[in-house]
mmCIF file of C-alpha atoms in Angstrom:
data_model
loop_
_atom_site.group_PDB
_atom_site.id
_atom_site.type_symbol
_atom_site.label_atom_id
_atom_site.label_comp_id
_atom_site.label_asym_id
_atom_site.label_seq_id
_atom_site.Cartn_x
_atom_site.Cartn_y
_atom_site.Cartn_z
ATOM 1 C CA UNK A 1 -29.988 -71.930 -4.416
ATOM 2 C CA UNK A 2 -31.465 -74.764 -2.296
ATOM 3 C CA UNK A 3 -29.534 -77.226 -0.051
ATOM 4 C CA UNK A 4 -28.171 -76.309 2.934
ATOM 5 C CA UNK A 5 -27.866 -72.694 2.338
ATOM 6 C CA UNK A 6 -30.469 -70.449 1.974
ATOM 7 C CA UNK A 7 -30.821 -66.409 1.477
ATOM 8 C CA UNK A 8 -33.892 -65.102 3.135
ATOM 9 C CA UNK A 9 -34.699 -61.588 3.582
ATOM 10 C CA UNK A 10 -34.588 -58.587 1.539
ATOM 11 C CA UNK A 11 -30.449 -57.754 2.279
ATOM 12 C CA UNK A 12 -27.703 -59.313 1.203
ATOM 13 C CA UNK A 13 -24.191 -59.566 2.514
ATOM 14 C CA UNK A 14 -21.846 -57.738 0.547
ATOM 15 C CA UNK A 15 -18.829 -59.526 -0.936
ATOM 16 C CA UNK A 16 -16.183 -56.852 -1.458
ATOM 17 C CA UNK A 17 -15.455 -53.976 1.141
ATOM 18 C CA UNK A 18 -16.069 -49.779 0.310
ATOM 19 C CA UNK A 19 -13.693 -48.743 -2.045
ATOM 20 C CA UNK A 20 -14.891 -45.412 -2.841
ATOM 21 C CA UNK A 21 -14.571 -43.855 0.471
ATOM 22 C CA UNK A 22 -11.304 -44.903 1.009
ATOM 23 C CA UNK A 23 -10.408 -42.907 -2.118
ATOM 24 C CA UNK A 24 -12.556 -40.082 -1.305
ATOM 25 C CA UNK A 25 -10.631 -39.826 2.077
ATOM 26 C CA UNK A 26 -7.323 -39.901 -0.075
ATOM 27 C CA UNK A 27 -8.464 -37.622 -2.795
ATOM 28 C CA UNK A 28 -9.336 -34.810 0.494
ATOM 29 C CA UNK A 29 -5.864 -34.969 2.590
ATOM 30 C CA UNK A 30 -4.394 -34.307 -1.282
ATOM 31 C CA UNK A 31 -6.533 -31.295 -1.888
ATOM 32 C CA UNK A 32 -5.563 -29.641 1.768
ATOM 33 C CA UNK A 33 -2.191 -30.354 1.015
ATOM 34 C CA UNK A 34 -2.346 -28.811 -2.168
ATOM 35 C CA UNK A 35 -4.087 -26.067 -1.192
ATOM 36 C CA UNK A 36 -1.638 -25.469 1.594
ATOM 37 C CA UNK A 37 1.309 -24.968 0.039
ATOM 38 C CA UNK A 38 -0.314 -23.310 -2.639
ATOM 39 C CA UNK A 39 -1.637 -20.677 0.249
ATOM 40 C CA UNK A 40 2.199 -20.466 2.004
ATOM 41 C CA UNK A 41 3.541 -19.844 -1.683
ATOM 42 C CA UNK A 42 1.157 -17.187 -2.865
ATOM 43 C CA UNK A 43 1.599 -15.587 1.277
ATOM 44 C CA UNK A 44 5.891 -15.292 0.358
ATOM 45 C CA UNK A 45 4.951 -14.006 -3.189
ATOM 46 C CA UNK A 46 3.411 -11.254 -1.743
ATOM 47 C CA UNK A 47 5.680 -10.734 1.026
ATOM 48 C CA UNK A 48 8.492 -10.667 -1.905
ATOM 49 C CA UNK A 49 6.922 -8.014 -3.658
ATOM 50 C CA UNK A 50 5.516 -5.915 -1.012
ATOM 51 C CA UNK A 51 8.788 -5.499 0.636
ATOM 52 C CA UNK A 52 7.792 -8.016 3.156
ATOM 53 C CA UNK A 53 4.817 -4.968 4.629
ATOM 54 C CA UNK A 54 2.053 -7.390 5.539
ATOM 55 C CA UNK A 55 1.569 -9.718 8.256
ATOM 56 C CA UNK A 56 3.050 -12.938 6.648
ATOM 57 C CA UNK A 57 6.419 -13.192 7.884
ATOM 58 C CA UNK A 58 8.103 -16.438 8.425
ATOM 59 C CA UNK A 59 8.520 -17.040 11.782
ATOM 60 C CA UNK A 60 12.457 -16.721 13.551
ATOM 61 C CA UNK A 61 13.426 -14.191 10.470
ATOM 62 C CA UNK A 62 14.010 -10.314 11.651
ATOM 63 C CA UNK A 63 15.231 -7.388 10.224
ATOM 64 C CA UNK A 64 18.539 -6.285 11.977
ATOM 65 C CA UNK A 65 18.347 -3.037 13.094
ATOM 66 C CA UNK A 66 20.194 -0.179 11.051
ATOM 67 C CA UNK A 67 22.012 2.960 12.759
ATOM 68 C CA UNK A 68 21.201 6.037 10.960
ATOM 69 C CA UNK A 69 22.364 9.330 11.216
ATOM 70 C CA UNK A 70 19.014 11.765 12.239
ATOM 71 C CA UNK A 71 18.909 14.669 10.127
ATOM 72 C CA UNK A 72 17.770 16.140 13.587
ATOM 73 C CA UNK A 73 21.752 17.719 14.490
ATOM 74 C CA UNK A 74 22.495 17.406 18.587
ATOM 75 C CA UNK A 75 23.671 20.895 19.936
ATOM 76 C CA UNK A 76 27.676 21.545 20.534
ATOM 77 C CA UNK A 77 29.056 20.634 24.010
ATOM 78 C CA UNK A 78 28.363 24.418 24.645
ATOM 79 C CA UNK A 79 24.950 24.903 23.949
ATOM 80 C CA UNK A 80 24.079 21.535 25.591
ATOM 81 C CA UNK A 81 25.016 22.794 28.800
ATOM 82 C CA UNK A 82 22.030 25.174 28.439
ATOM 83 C CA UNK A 83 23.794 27.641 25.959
ATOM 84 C CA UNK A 84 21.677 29.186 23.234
ATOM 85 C CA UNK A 85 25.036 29.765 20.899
ATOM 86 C CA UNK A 86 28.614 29.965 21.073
ATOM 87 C CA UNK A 87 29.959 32.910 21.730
ATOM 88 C CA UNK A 88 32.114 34.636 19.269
ATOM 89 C CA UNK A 89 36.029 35.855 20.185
ATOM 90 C CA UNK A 90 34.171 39.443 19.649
ATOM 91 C CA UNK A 91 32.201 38.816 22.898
ATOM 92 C CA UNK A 92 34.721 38.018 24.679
ATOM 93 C CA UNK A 93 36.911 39.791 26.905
ATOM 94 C CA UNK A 94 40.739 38.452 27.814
ATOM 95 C CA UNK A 95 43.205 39.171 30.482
ATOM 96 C CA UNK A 96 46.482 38.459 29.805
ATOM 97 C CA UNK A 97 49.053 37.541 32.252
ATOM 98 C CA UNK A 98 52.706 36.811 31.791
ATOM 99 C CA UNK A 99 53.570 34.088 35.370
ATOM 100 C CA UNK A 100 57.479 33.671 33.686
ATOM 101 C CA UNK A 101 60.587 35.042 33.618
ATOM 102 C CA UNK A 102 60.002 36.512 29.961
ATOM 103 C CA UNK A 103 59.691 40.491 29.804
ATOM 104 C CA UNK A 104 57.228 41.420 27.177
ATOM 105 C CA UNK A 105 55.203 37.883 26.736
ATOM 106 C CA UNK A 106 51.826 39.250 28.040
ATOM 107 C CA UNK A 107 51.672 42.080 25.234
ATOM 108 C CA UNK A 108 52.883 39.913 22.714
ATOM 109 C CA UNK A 109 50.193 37.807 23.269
ATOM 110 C CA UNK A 110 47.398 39.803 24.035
ATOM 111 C CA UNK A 111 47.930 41.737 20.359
ATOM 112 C CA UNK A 112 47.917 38.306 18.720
ATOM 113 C CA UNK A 113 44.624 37.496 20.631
ATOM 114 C CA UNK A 114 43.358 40.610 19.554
ATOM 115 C CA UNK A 115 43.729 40.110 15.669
ATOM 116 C CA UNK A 116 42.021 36.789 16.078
ATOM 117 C CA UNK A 117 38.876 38.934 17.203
ATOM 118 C CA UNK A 118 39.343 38.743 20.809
ATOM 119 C CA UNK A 119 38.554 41.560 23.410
ATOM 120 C CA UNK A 120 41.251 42.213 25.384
ATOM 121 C CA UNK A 121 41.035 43.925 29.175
ATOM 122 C CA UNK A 122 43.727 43.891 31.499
ATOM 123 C CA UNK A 123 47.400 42.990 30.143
ATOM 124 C CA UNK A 124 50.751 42.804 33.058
ATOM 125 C CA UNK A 125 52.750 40.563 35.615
ATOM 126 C CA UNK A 126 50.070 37.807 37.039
ATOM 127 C CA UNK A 127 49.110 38.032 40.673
ATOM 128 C CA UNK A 128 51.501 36.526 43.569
ATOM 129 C CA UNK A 129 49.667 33.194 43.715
ATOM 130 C CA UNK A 130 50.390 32.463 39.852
ATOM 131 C CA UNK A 131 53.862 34.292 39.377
ATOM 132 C CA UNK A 132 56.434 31.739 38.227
ATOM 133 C CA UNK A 133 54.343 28.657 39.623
ATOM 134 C CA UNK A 134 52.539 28.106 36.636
ATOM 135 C CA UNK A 135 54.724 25.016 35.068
ATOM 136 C CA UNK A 136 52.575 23.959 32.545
ATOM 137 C CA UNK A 137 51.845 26.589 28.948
ATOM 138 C CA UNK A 138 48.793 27.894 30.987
ATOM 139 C CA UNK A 139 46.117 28.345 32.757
ATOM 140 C CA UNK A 140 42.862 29.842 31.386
ATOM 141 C CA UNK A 141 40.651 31.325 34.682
ATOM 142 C CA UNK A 142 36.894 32.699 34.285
ATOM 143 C CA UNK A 143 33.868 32.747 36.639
ATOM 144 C CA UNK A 144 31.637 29.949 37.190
ATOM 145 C CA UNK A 145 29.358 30.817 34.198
ATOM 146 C CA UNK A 146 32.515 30.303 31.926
ATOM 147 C CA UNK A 147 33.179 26.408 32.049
ATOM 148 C CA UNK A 148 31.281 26.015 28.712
ATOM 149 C CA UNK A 149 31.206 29.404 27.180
ATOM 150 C CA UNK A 150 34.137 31.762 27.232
ATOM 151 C CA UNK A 151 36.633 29.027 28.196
ATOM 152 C CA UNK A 152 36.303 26.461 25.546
ATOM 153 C CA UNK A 153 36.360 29.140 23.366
ATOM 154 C CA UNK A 154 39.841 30.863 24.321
ATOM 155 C CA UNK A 155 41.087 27.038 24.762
ATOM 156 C CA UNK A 156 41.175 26.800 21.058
ATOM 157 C CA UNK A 157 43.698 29.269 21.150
ATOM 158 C CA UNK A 158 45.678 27.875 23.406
ATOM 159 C CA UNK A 159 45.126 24.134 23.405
ATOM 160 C CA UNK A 160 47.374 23.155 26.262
ATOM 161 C CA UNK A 161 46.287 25.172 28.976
ATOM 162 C CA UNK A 162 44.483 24.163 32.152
ATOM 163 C CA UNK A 163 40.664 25.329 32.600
ATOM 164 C CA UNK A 164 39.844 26.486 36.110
ATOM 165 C CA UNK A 165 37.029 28.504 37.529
ATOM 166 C CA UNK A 166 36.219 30.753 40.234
ATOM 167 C CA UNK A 167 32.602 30.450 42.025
ATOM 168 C CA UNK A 168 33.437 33.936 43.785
ATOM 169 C CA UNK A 169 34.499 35.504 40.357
ATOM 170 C CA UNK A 170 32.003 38.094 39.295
ATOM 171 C CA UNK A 171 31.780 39.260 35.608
ATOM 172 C CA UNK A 172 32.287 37.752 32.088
ATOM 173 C CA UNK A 173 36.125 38.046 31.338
ATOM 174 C CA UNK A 174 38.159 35.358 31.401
ATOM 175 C CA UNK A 175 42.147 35.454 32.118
ATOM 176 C CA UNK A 176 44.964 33.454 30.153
ATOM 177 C CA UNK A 177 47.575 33.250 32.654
ATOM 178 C CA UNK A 178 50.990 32.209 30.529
ATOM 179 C CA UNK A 179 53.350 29.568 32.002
ATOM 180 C CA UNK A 180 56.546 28.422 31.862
ATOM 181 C CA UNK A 181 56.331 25.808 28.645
ATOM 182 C CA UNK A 182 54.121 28.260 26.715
ATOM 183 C CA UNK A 183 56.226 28.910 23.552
ATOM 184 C CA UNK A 184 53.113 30.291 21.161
ATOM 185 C CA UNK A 185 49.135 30.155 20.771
ATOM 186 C CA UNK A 186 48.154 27.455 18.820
ATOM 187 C CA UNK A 187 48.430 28.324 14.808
ATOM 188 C CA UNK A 188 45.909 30.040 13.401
ATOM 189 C CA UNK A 189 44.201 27.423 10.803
ATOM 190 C CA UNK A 190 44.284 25.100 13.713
ATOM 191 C CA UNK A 191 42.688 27.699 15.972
ATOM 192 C CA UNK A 192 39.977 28.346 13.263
ATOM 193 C CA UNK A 193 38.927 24.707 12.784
ATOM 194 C CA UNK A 194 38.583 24.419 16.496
ATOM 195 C CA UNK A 195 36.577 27.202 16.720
ATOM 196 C CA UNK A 196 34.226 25.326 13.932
ATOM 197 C CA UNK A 197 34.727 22.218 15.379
ATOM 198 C CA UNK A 198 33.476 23.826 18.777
ATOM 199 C CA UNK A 199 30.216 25.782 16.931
ATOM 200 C CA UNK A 200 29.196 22.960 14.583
ATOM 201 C CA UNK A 201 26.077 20.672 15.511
ATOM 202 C CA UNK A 202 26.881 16.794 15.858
ATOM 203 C CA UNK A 203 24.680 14.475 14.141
ATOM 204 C CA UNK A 204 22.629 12.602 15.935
ATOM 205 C CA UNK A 205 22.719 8.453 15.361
ATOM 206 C CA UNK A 206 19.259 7.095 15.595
ATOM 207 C CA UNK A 207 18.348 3.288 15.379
ATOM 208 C CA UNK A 208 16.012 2.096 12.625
ATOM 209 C CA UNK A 209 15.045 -1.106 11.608
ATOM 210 C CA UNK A 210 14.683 -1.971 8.114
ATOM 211 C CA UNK A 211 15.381 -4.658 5.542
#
């Protein structure tokens, strides 16, 4: 080519700009992204089939937590005040006092107690400070040691009477002191379940999470 214009040198200008690495640039971002979701898809495959056990976990979804029953069983009111067991009606010795009007209530009572298994000590006319001031069905009276043994125990005989204890009170027995609305110990059935209600170990709830 002569004239005006004239190529010297050994390099030429090119006349079209890169193509390839354009596409090779292209062809890369595709592959990550490919390779990215593939990597997310295969991580909730195996979260799906493991039970969701390993560490991929999408992130702001959580298990809720799940109350269980333990198998572990939480000791009666009794024998969580420091009790080892209930004690049975055998162990335990009554007083029966009659505080009313009616001749004959404190015997009548006291043999009752006495076929439900009870020990029974002292049976008459209740002392001058209870005698015909006792308004409600009763009042069950024991030493200090007695709040959660002996006196939730008689209570399920008599469901409506008033718990009271004596810190000066030596001994074990425990007195039922009848008042004026007592008409009758509570029935037997409901007695017994009481009793089993009173003896059996509670479940205890425990928190567990879980899917």
């Amino acid at each position: 080519m002569g004239g005006k214009y004239r190529i010297t040198g050994d390099k030429y200008p090119r006349m079209r700009p890169h193509r390839r690495r354009g596409r090779l640039a292209v062809v890369v971002v595709a592959c990550g992204a490919v390779l990215g979701v593939a990597g997310w898809g295969t991580l909730q495959l195996i979260d799906v089939f493991t039970g969701g056990g390993g560490t991929a976990t999408a992130a702001g979804t959580g298990c809720p937590a799940r109350t269980k029953a333990s198998p572990a069983a939480s000791a009666s009111p009794v024998a969580a005040a420091g009790v080892g067991a209930v004690p049975k009606p055998a162990q335990i010795t009554v007083n029966v006092f009659n505080a009313t009007t009616r001749s004959g209530l404190a015997k009548t009572t006291a043999d009752e107690l006495r076929k439900r298994g009870f020990k029974i000590g002292e049976v008459g006319n209740a002392a001058k400070q209870y005698d015909k001031k006792v308004a409600g069905a009763g009042i069950l009276l024991g030493p200090a040691s007695s709040l959660n043994t002996s006196l939730p125990v008689l209570a399920t005989q008599l469901t409506a009477a008033e718990r009271r204890t004596d810190a000066a009170r030596a001994g074990t027995a425990v007195d039922l002191i009848i008042g004026n609305q007592f008409k009758a110990l509570t029935s037997p059935a409901a007695s017994v379940k009481a009793l089993t209600a009173l003896a059996a170990p509670q479940p205890t709830p425990s928190t567990k999470k879980g899917c």
